Every structure is written in C-alpha cells, then in structure tokens.
XYZ file of C-alpha atoms in Angstrom:
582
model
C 97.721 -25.099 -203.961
C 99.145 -28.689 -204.898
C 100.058 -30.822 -201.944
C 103.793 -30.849 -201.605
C 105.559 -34.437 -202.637
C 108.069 -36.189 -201.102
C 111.139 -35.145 -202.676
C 113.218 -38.925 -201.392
C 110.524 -40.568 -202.855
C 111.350 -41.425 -206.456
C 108.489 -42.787 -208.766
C 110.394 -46.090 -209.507
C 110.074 -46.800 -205.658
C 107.221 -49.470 -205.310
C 107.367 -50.772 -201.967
C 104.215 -50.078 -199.709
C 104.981 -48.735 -196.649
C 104.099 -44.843 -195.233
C 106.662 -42.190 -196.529
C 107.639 -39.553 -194.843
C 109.568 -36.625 -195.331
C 110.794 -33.375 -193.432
C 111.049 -30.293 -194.808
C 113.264 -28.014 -192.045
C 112.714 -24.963 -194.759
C 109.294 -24.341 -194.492
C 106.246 -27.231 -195.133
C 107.008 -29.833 -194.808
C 113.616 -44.513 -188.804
C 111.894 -46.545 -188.921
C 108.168 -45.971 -187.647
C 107.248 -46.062 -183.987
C 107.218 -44.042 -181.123
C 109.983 -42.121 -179.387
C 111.938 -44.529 -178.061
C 115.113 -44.298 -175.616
C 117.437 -45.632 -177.645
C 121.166 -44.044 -177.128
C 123.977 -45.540 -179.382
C 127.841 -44.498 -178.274
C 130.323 -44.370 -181.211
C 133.910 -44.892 -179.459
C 136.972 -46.574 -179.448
C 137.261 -49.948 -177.697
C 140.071 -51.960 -176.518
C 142.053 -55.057 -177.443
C 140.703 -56.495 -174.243
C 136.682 -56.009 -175.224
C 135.711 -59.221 -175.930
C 132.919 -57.577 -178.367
C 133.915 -57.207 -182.142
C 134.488 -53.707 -183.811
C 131.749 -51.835 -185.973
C 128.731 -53.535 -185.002
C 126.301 -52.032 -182.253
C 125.670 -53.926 -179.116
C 123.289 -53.838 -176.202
C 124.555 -52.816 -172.585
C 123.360 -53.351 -169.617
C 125.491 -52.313 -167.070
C 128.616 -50.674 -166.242
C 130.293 -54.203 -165.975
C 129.101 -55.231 -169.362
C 130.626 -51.958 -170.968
C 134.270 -53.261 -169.290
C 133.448 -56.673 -170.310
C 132.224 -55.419 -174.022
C 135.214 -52.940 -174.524
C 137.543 -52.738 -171.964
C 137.749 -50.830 -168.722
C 138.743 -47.264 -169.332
C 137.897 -47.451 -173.137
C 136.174 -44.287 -174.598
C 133.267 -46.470 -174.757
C 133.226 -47.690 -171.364
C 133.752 -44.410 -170.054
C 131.086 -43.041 -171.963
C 128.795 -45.869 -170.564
C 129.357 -44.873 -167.739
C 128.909 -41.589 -167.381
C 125.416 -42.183 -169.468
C 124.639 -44.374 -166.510
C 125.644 -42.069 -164.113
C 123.364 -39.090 -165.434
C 119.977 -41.732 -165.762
C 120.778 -44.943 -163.765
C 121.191 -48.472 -165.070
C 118.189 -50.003 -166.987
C 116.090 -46.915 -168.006
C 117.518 -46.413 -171.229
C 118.267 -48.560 -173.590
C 121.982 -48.228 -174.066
C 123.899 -49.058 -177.306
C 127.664 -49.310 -178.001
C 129.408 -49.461 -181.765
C 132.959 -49.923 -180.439
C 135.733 -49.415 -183.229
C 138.837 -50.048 -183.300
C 141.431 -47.434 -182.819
C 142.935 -45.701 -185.590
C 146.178 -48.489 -186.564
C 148.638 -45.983 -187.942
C 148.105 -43.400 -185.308
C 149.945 -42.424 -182.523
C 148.782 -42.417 -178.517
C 149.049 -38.720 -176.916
C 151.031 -38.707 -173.968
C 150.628 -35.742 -170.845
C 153.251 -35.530 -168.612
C 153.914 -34.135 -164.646
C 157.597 -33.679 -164.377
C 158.868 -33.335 -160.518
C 162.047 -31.211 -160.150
C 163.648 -30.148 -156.772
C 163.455 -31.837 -153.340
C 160.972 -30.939 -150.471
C 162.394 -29.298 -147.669
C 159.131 -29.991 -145.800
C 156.470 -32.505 -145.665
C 153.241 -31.816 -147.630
C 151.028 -33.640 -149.882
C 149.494 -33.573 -153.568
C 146.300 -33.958 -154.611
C 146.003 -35.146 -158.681
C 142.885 -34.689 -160.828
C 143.092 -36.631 -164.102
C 139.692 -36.960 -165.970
C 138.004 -35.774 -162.545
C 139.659 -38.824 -160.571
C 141.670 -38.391 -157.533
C 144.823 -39.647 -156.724
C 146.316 -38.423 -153.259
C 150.219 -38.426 -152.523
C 151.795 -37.645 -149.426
C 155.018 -35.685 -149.577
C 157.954 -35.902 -146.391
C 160.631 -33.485 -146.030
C 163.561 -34.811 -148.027
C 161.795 -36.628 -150.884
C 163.259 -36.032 -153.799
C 161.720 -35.738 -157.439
C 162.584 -39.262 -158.037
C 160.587 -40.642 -154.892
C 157.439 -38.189 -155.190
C 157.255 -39.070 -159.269
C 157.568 -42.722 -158.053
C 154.729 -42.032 -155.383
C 152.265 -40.267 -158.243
C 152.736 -43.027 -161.006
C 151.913 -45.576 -157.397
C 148.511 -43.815 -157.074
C 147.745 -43.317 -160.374
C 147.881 -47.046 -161.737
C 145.122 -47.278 -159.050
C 142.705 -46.205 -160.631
C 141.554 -47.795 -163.654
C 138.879 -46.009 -164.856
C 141.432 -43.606 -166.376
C 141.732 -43.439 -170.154
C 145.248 -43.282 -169.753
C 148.380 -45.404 -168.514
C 150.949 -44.209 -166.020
C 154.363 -44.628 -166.245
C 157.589 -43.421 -164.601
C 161.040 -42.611 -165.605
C 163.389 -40.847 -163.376
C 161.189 -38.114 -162.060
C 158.971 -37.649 -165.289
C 155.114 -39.648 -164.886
C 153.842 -40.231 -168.391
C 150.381 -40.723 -169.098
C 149.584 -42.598 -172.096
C 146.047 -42.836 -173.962
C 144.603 -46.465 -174.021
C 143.909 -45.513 -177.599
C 145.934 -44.207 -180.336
C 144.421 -40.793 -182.488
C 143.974 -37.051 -182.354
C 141.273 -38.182 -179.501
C 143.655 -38.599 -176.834
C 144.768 -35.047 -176.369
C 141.594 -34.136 -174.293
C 142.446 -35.215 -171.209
C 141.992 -32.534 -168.250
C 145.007 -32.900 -165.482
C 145.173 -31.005 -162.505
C 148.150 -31.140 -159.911
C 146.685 -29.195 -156.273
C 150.129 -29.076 -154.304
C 149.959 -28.382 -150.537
C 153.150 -27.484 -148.811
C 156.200 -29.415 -149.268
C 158.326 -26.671 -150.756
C 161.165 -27.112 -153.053
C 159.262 -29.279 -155.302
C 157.706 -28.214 -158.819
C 155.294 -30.071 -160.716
C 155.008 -29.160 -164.783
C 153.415 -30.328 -167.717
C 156.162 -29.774 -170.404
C 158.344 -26.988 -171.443
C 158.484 -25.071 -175.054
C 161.803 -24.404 -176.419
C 162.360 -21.273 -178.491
C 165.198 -20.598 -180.710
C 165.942 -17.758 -183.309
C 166.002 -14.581 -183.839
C 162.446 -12.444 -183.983
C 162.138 -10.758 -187.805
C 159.559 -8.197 -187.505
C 156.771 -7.186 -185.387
C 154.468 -9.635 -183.612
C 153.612 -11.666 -180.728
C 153.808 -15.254 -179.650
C 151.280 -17.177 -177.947
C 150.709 -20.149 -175.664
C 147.433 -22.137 -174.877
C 146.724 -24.202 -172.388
C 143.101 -26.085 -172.104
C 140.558 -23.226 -173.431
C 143.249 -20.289 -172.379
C 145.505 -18.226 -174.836
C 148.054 -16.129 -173.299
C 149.777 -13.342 -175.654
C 153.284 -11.258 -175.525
C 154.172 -8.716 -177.858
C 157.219 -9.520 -179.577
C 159.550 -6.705 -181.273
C 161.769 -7.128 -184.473
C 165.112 -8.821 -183.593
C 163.995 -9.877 -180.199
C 165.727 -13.165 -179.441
C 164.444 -16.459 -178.083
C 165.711 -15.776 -174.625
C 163.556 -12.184 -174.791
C 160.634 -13.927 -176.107
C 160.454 -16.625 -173.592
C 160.789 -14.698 -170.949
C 157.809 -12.258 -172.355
C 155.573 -15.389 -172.710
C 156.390 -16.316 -168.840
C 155.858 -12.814 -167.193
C 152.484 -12.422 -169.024
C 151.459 -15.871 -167.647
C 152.422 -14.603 -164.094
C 150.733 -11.750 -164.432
C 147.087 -13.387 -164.792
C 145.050 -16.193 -163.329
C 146.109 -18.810 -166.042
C 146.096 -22.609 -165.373
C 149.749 -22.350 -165.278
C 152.633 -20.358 -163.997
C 155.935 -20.401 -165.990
C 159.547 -19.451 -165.606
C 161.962 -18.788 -168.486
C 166.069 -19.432 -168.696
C 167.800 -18.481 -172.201
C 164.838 -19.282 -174.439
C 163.149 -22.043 -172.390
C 159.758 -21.491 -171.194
C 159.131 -24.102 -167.822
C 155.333 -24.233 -167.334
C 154.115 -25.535 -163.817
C 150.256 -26.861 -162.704
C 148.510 -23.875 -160.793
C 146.376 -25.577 -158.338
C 142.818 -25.653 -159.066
C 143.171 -25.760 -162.956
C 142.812 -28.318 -165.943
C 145.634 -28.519 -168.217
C 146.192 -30.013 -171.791
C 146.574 -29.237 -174.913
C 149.196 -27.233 -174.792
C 150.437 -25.596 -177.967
C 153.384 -22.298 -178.339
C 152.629 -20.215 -181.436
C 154.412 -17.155 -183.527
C 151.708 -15.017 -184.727
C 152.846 -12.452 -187.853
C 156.664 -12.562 -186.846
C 158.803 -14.903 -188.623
C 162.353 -16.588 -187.509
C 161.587 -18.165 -184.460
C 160.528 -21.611 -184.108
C 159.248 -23.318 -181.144
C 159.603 -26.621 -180.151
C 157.027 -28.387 -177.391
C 158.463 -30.922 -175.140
C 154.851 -31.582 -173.499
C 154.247 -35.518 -174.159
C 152.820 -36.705 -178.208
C 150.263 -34.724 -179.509
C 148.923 -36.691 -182.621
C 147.791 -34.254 -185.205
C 144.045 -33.892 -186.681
C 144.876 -35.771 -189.825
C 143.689 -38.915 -191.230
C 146.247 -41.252 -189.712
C 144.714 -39.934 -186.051
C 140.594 -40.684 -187.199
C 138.374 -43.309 -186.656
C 137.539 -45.165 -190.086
C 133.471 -45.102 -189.709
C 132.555 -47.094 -192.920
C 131.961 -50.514 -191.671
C 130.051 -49.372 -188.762
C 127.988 -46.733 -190.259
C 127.280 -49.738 -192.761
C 126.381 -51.734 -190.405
C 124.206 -48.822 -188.628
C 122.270 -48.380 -191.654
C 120.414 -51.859 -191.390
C 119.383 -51.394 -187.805
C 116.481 -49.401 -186.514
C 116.867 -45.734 -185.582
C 119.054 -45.182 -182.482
C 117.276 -41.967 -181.407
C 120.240 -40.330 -179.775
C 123.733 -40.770 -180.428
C 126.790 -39.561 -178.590
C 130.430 -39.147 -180.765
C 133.527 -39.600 -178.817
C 134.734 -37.571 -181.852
C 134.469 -34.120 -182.479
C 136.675 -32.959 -185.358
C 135.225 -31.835 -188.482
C 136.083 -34.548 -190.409
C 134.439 -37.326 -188.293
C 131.815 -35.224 -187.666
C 131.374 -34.127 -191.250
C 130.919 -38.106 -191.941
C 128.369 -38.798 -189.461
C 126.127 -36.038 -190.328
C 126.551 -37.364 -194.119
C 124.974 -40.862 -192.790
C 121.931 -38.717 -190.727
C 120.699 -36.778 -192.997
C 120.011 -39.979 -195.826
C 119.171 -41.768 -193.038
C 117.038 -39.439 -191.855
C 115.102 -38.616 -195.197
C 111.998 -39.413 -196.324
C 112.228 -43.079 -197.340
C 114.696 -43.937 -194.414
C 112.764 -41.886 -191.815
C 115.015 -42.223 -189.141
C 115.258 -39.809 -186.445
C 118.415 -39.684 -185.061
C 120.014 -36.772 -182.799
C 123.945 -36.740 -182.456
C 125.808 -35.385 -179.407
C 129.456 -34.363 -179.009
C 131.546 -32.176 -176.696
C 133.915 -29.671 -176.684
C 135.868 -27.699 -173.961
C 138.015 -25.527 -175.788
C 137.903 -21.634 -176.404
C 134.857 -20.302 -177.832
C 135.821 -19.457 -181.135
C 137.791 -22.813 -181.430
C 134.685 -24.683 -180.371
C 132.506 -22.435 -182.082
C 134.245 -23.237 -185.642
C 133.415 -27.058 -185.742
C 129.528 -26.699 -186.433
C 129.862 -24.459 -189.371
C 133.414 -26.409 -190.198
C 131.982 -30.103 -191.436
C 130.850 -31.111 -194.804
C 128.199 -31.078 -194.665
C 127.929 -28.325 -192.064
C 125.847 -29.321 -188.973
C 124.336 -25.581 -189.078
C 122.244 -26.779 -192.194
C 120.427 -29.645 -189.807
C 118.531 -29.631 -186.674
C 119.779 -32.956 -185.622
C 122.861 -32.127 -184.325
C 124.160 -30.710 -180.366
C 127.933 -29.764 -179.522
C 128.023 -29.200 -175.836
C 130.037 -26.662 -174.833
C 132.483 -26.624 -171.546
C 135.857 -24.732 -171.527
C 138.389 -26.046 -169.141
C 136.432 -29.024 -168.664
C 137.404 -31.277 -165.367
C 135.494 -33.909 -167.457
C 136.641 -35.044 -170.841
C 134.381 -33.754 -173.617
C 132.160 -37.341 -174.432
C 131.464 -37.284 -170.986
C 129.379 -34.808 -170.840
C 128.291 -35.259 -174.176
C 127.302 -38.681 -172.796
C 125.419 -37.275 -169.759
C 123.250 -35.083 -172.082
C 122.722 -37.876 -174.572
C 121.059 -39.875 -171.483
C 119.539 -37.054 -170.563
C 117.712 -37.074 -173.787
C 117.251 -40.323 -174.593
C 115.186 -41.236 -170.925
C 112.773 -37.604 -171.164
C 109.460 -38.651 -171.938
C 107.890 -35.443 -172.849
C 109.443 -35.528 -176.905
C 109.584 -31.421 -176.590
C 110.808 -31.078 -173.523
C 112.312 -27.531 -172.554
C 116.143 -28.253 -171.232
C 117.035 -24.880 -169.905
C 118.557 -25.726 -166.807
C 118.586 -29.321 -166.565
C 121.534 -30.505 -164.437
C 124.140 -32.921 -165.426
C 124.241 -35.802 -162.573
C 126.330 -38.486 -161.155
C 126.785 -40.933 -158.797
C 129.527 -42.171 -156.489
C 131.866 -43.856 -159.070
C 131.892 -41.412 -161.259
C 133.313 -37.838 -160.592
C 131.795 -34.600 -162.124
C 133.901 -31.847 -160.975
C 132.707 -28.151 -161.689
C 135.123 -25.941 -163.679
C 137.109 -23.476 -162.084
C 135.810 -20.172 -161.019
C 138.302 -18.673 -163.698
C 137.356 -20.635 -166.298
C 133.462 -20.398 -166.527
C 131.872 -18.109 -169.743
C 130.034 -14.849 -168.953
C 126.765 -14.635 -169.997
C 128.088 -12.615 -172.700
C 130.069 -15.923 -173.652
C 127.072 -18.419 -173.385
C 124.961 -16.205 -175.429
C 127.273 -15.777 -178.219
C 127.862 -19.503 -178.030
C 124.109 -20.110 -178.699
C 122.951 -16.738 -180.724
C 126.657 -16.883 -182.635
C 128.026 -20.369 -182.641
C 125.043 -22.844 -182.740
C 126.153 -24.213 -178.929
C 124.856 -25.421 -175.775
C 126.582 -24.207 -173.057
C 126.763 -25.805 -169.994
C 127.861 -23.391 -166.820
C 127.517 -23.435 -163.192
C 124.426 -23.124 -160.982
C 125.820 -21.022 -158.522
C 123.126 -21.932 -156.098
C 122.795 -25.469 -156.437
C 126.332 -25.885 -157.044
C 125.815 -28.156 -159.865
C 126.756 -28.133 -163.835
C 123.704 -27.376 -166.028
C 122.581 -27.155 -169.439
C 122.125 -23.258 -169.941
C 119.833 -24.347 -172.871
C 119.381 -27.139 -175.357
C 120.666 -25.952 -178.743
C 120.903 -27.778 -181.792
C 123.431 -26.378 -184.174
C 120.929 -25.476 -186.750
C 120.749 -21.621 -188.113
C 117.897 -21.837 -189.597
C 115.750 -18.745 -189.503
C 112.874 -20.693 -187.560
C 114.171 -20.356 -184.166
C 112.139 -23.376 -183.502
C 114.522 -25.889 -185.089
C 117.432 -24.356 -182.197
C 116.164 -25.816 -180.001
C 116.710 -29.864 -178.720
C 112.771 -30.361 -178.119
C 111.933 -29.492 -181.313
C 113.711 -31.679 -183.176
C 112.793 -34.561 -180.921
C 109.113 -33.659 -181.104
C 109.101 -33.300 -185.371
C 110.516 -36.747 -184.914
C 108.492 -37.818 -182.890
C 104.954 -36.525 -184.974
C 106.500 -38.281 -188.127
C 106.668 -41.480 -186.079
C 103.206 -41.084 -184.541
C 101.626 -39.785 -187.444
C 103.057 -42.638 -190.063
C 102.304 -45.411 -187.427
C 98.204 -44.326 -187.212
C 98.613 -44.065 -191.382
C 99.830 -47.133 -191.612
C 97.469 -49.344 -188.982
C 94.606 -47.008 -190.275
C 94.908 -47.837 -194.191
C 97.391 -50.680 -194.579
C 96.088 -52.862 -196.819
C 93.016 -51.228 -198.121
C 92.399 -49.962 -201.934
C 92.242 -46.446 -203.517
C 88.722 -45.043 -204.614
C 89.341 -42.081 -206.965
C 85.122 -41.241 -207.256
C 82.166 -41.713 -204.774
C 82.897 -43.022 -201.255
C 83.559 -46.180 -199.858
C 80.983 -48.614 -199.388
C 83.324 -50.959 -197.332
C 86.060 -51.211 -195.167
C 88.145 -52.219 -198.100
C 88.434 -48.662 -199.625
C 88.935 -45.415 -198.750
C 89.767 -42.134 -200.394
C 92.172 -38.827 -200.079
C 89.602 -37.183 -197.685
C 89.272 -40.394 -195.144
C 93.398 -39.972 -195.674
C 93.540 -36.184 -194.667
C 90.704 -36.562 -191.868
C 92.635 -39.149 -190.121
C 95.405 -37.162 -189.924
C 94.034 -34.315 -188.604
C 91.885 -36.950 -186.004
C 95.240 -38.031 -184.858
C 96.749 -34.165 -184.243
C 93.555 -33.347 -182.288
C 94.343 -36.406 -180.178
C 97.661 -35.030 -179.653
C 96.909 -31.819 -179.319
C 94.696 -32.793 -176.240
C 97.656 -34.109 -174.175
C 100.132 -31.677 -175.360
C 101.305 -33.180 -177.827
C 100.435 -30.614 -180.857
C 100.021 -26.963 -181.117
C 96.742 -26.101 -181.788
C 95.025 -28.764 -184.291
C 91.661 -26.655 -184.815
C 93.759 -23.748 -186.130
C 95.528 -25.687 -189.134
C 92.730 -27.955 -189.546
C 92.563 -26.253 -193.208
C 96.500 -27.004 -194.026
C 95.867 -30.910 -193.986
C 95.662 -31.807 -197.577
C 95.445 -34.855 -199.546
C 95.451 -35.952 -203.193
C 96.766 -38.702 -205.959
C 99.977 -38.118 -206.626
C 100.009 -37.217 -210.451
C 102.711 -40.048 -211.828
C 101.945 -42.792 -209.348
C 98.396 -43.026 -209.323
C 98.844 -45.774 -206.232
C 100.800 -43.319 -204.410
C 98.503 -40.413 -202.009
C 100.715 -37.603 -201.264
C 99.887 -35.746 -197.793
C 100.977 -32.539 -196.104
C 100.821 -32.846 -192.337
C 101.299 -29.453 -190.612
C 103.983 -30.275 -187.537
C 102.456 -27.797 -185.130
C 105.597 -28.398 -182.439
C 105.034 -27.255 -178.887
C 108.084 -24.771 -178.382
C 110.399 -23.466 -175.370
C 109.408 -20.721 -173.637
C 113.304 -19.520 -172.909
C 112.473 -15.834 -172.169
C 109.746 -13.719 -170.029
C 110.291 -9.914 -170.777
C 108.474 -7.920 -168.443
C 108.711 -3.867 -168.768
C 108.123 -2.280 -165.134
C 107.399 1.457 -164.150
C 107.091 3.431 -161.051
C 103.285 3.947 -160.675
C-alpha cells in the first residue's frame, strides 16, 4: 500500500528540515527530546515588573512575586507548581497577561449579624489559607467583622483583598473577569453564640405562575424545592431554606417574607452562589452575594498577542490555563493543534481545573470550538468543592507532568503534594464523588478526577485522562500522548543527525557517505525503535518491523515520505481476576 503523506506538508514547502505528522485516527515542536518545560497562562498584576504576553523564565517563588505580583493567578500558580516538584527541577515558564480592562472584579462576602453572648473563636479558610479570630462575650458584628478583615489582610498570598464596612468583610479579586468567582471560603465557627456568619442572601419577589421548582447552588451543590402555581415569594423562600436544612449542604439558610439568609456550615467551601426558577415563570430572584462578572467577552483574557508571541518560541511541553471557560479554552486548543501539526511539530499538553458539579464540569470538554474531545492534548482536572482554587491543582498536575521522566508514565494514583507555604486542604467528606461519579467523569465526560486516598490521607489523581474520545482508548490516557510526542521528537532528531545533508539515490546503492536511499531511510527508523524498544521505550519493534515504509514522494521528488508505526507503551489501569470455590 502507498506510504501515507504528510497531510501539513504542502508541495510548495521547500525548507529542509524532518516533517512530522500525527495521525490520532489511525496511522499515522520543535525537535528534541521530552523536555520539562511548563508554561502558566495567567493574569498578572500592575505591580509585576514583567511585561504582558510574552513568556518568561522563573526561578523561584520570589521571582513569580517579583515577575507578577504576589497573589496574582500567576504567582499563585507558581507556586503551587513549586510546591508539587520543588524549585529548580522543572523548567518553569510564565506568559502573564493583563487582566481583562472592561471587566469587573468578583467580590465574596462574610456578613456578621448578632452579638456573642459568649466567648468563642473562628477559624476562616479562603483559598486553603487560615485566618484565626478570637471571639469574647459581648463583641458585636461590628468588632468580630473588624477582627476577620484584621486577619485576613495578613495574608497575602490570597487572590483577593479584604475590606470592611460596618459588619460586612468584602473580598475583592486582585484581577478583574469571570475568573474571580472561584474562590473557595470556608467560615468554621466555635462557640460564641449569637453571632451568624453568611455569604449573601437571595431576594425573591412575585407571584409563582405554574408548576415548578426553584433552585440554589452553592460551590458544586444544587439544592431543589418544588414550587406550586401561585405560590408566593415568601412560600418559595421558605421552601428553598427548609430543603437546605434538611441535608448536609455547605450552607444552612433561614427565610423571612421572601428573603432567603444563607449562613457558612463549618467544614464547607462556598462560592458561586447562584438562585434559579426552573419551568415556573413570575418570580424573579435577585442575589445580594458580592459581583459575579458574567462569562462574556468583557470578563476574558484577550490571548492574541501572547499566543503570537508563543508561536515563535520552542514547544512548552505542558501548559497550565488559569482559564477554563469554553471560549478561552476553545482559543487555546485552536493555537495547539496548528502548532502541533506536522510542519510545526510541537507537542504541547494543556491543563486546567474545574471544581464544579459533574455535569457542569463535564460540559466544557465537549463545549469549545474546537472541542477538546477531538484531541489528545488536552486534561481538565476535576475537584468538586475544591478547598483549592481550580489552577491550583491544575498547576500541581502540570508539574507533575512536566518533571516525570518516564514519557508514558501510568498516573493512576499519583498524589498531589505541598509544602509548608502552601496549603492543600482535602475536600469535605460530603463533597467527594463516588466511584460511580469518577467513572462517569472519565468513561462519560473525558475527566480526571482527583479524590481522596482514604489511607494516606492525601488528594490523588484517580487516573490521568486526556479529554480525547477517540475510540483508541490509548489516546485517554496522559502517558500516551506524552510518549507519541515524545517518539516524534526522538524519531525526527536520529532522521535528521542520520541524513542531514546527504543526497537522494533513486537506483543502486550508495557508494559513499554522501547518499543514501528510501531503504537506509526506513532501516534507520526501525534501528532507532529497536533501541527504544530495549529500554522501554517502544512496544514491540520486531513485531511491526514490516509497517516501516519508505518511498519518493510522487510530486516532490526531493521529498521521502515515511510511516513510522508509534508502538506506545500503555497503562495497565485494570486487573480482572474471576475466582471460584475449588
């Protein structure tokens, strides 16, 4: 059968060089081996003293406040890269932009009410960081707010300011956008009774025309209450709070002529809050839980001038997105895949997070344009009611990749690490998927979950997914991708060194170093997959030693076209054993 051609390789393109493509369907940047390159895509700050939209090298923790300003998404995501691998084993790569200038910051708020008729104390969780307040009998919501916003501006690591007013603390995002709604608070209270600590409050108003329910979710929960025809806003809110009391939610509520109070339950994350009407119309509801910027194009990064400026650098082999809307997503999967192809040749894997529901998560990888499901060379890490924000532990699996050695390395299990200046809280009990849950997030959704390892007591990845669905289970998997990378690398480098430079005999054999022909072309290739094959690094040369083919391409008579069989070593994820009493 012909030898396939490289389908990004047009015959008007004359430059030398070794070509080669991927075909994810069935047969099948820049050259070199698999390197540890992670790039971060995130928002800086005004403070960074490194420009926007160009890529820069960091070294430390101190750099990344230096480069982009402490508690910037990409400090923070510096950081927790650091955390997972250590400074100075990967090489770590910032493209800071600048925040979106017609956006709006999200705001999350913990509004005090009452007075404590006995001492206590609070302990605050924002983004995994602890701030501790003592209560004494007496204080009133004024004092204790005053107290919280005291502690808080501690800490600056947060990607938020604190404010007060009155007995409301606001916490602002350092950046404007859509980004800044993720951002995990928990408020732990311990005694000091009379005091109440909430998030917000949703207002309804109206009058209930036909049958339905209304809604409310908090972090990766959705509670539901029925709601009949002409039931009024002061029925409905008080549905809404009694089905939140009656289950293990991350909040409790109380409800007063239409006005539904929500309050932190100790031990649970909350944020993006959002009150809903589902099928019944003539009620509206109106949030009073800080700004939530919308997912429109006022609230997005603008990507071109650094994905421009991307494009003339060498391959970062893992990237991590701060972002993780469709749109943004969508974008940098449009830049992969040409760069990616088989004149660019760069192999690049992208990482982002997510912590919402399943089905909310599970709608992004299927929901860009292009959709990441067509491509191996995508991940969306999966944690509902993250204590974390989401590009943190995108981050910590990005360095995770980017510092393995072993190019198809199996990740079931692998933990997610940190060190002492960096917190990496476990979800709540409440909160973590059943297995039922992590396997429809990989088998349905294109996911990697990360859950809890109950006996270690640490977060791990459940297993490496890309968010392919292809029919080759082979390309689900984050080895696989990494080791088809890293073949094309290998295999175009020992091309390249082999026959760089030498001429093209079409009859006879060569005589001289200074020609060669197809069959010296094919034989080194298949030379170079025994090599690998002897350290683990291919599947079996001797078996396709017959599917390595070379010929003259039939237009470009300079031009050699090659098929190189990727035999990738694959996970071994399952071990079914069937027993019986003998």
């Amino acid at each position: 059968m012909p030898v396939p051609t490289n389908p990004d390789l047009p015959t008007s393109w004359e430059l030398p060089g070794i070509y080669f493509s991927l075909n994810f369907a069935g047969q099948g940047g820049g050259i070199g081996t698999l390197d540890k390159r992670l790039l971060v895509l995130g928002y800086r700050l005004a403070t960074g003293t490194q420009p926007p939209d160009a890529p820069v090298r960091v070294n430390s923790v101190q750099d990344a406040w230096d480069y982009f300003g402490r508690g910037s998404d990409c400090a923070r995501s510096i950081q927790a890269a650091i955390a997972q691998v250590g400074a100075g084993v990967i090489d770590l790569f910032a493209c800071p932009l600048n925040e979106p200038a017609g956006g709006s910051a999200a705001t999350h708020l913990i509004t005090v009410a009452g007075t404590a008729t006995a001492s206590g104390s609070l302990d605050i969780y924002v983004c995994g960081y602890l701030a501790s307040v003592p209560i004494a009998s007496g204080d009133t919501a004024n004092i204790v707010a005053a107290a919280i916003n005291a502690e808080l501006v501690k800490l600056a690591d947060l990607p938020v300011t604190s404010g007060v007013a009155t007995s409301t603390v606001t916490l602002t995002a350092r950046h404007k956008g859509f980004q800044g709604n993720d951002l995990p608070v928990r408020v732990d209270q311990f005694g000091a009774p009379g005091l109440t600590f909430s998030p917000g409050t949703l207002v309804y108003s109206g009058t209930a025309v036909g049958v339905g329910s209304t809604t409310v979710t908090v972090s990766s929960t959705t509670i539901s209450a029925a709601v009949a025809n002409s039931d009024t806003a002061t029925i409905i809110a008080a549905a809404i709070a009694a089905a939140i009391n009656a289950g293990g939610y991350p909040v409790t509520a109380s409800a007063a002529t239409g006005t539904l109070t929500l309050f932190y339950r100790n031990g649970r994350y909350v944020h993006r809050i959002v009150g809903a009407m589902i099928t019944s119309t003539g009620v509206t509801i109106t949030p009073n839980v800080g700004v939530t910027p919308l997912n429109s194009g006022a609230e997005r990064p603008s990507l071109t001038a650094a994905l421009t400026t991307i494009a003339g650098q060498s391959a970062f082999s893992v990237w991590l997105s701060c972002f993780n809307e469709v749109t943004t997503l969508g974008t940098i999967s449009t830049h992969i895949e040409v760069q990616g192809n088989g004149v660019n040749q760069k192999g690049q894997f992208v990482l982002a997070g997510q912590s919402q529901s399943l089905t909310t998560a599970g709608a992004i990888p299927a929901g860009t344009t292009p959709a990441l499901t067509a491509s191996p060379r995508y991940g969306l890490v999966w944690c509902p009611e993250s204590p974390q924000q989401e590009y943190e532990l995108a981050a910590r699996c990005g360095a995770m990749v980017a510092f393995e050695d072993y190019a198809p390395r199996n990740y079931d299990g692998k933990p997610l690490k940190t060190d002492a200046t960096v917190p990496l809280l476990l979800p709540h009990r409440a909160a973590r998927p059943s297995a039922s849950d992590k396997n429809s997030a990989i088998h349905t959704y294109y996911m990697t979950p990360l859950a809890v390892d109950e006996v270690a007591g640490k977060l791990v990845v459940v297993s490496g997914k890309t968010t392919s669905n292809n029919a080759n289970l082979v390309l689900h998997d984050w080895g696989s991708i990494r080791h088809i990378d890293f073949m094309r690398a290998d295999f175009s480098s020992v091309l390249s060194t082999t026959f760089a430079g030498t001429n093209l005999r079409r009859y006879g054999v060569p005589n001289t170093p200074n020609t060669v022909t197809v069959t010296n072309i094919r034989d080194a290739s298949y030379v170079e997959a025994v090599r690998l094959d002897a350290i683990d690094l291919y599947d079996g040369a001797e078996t396709f030693k017959a599917a390595f083919t070379a010929e003259i391409d039939s237009v470009v008579p300079t031009r050699v076209n090659c098929f190189i069989p990727l035999a990738v070593i694959r996970s071994l994820h399952q071990i079914a054993p069937t027993g019986a009493p003998v």
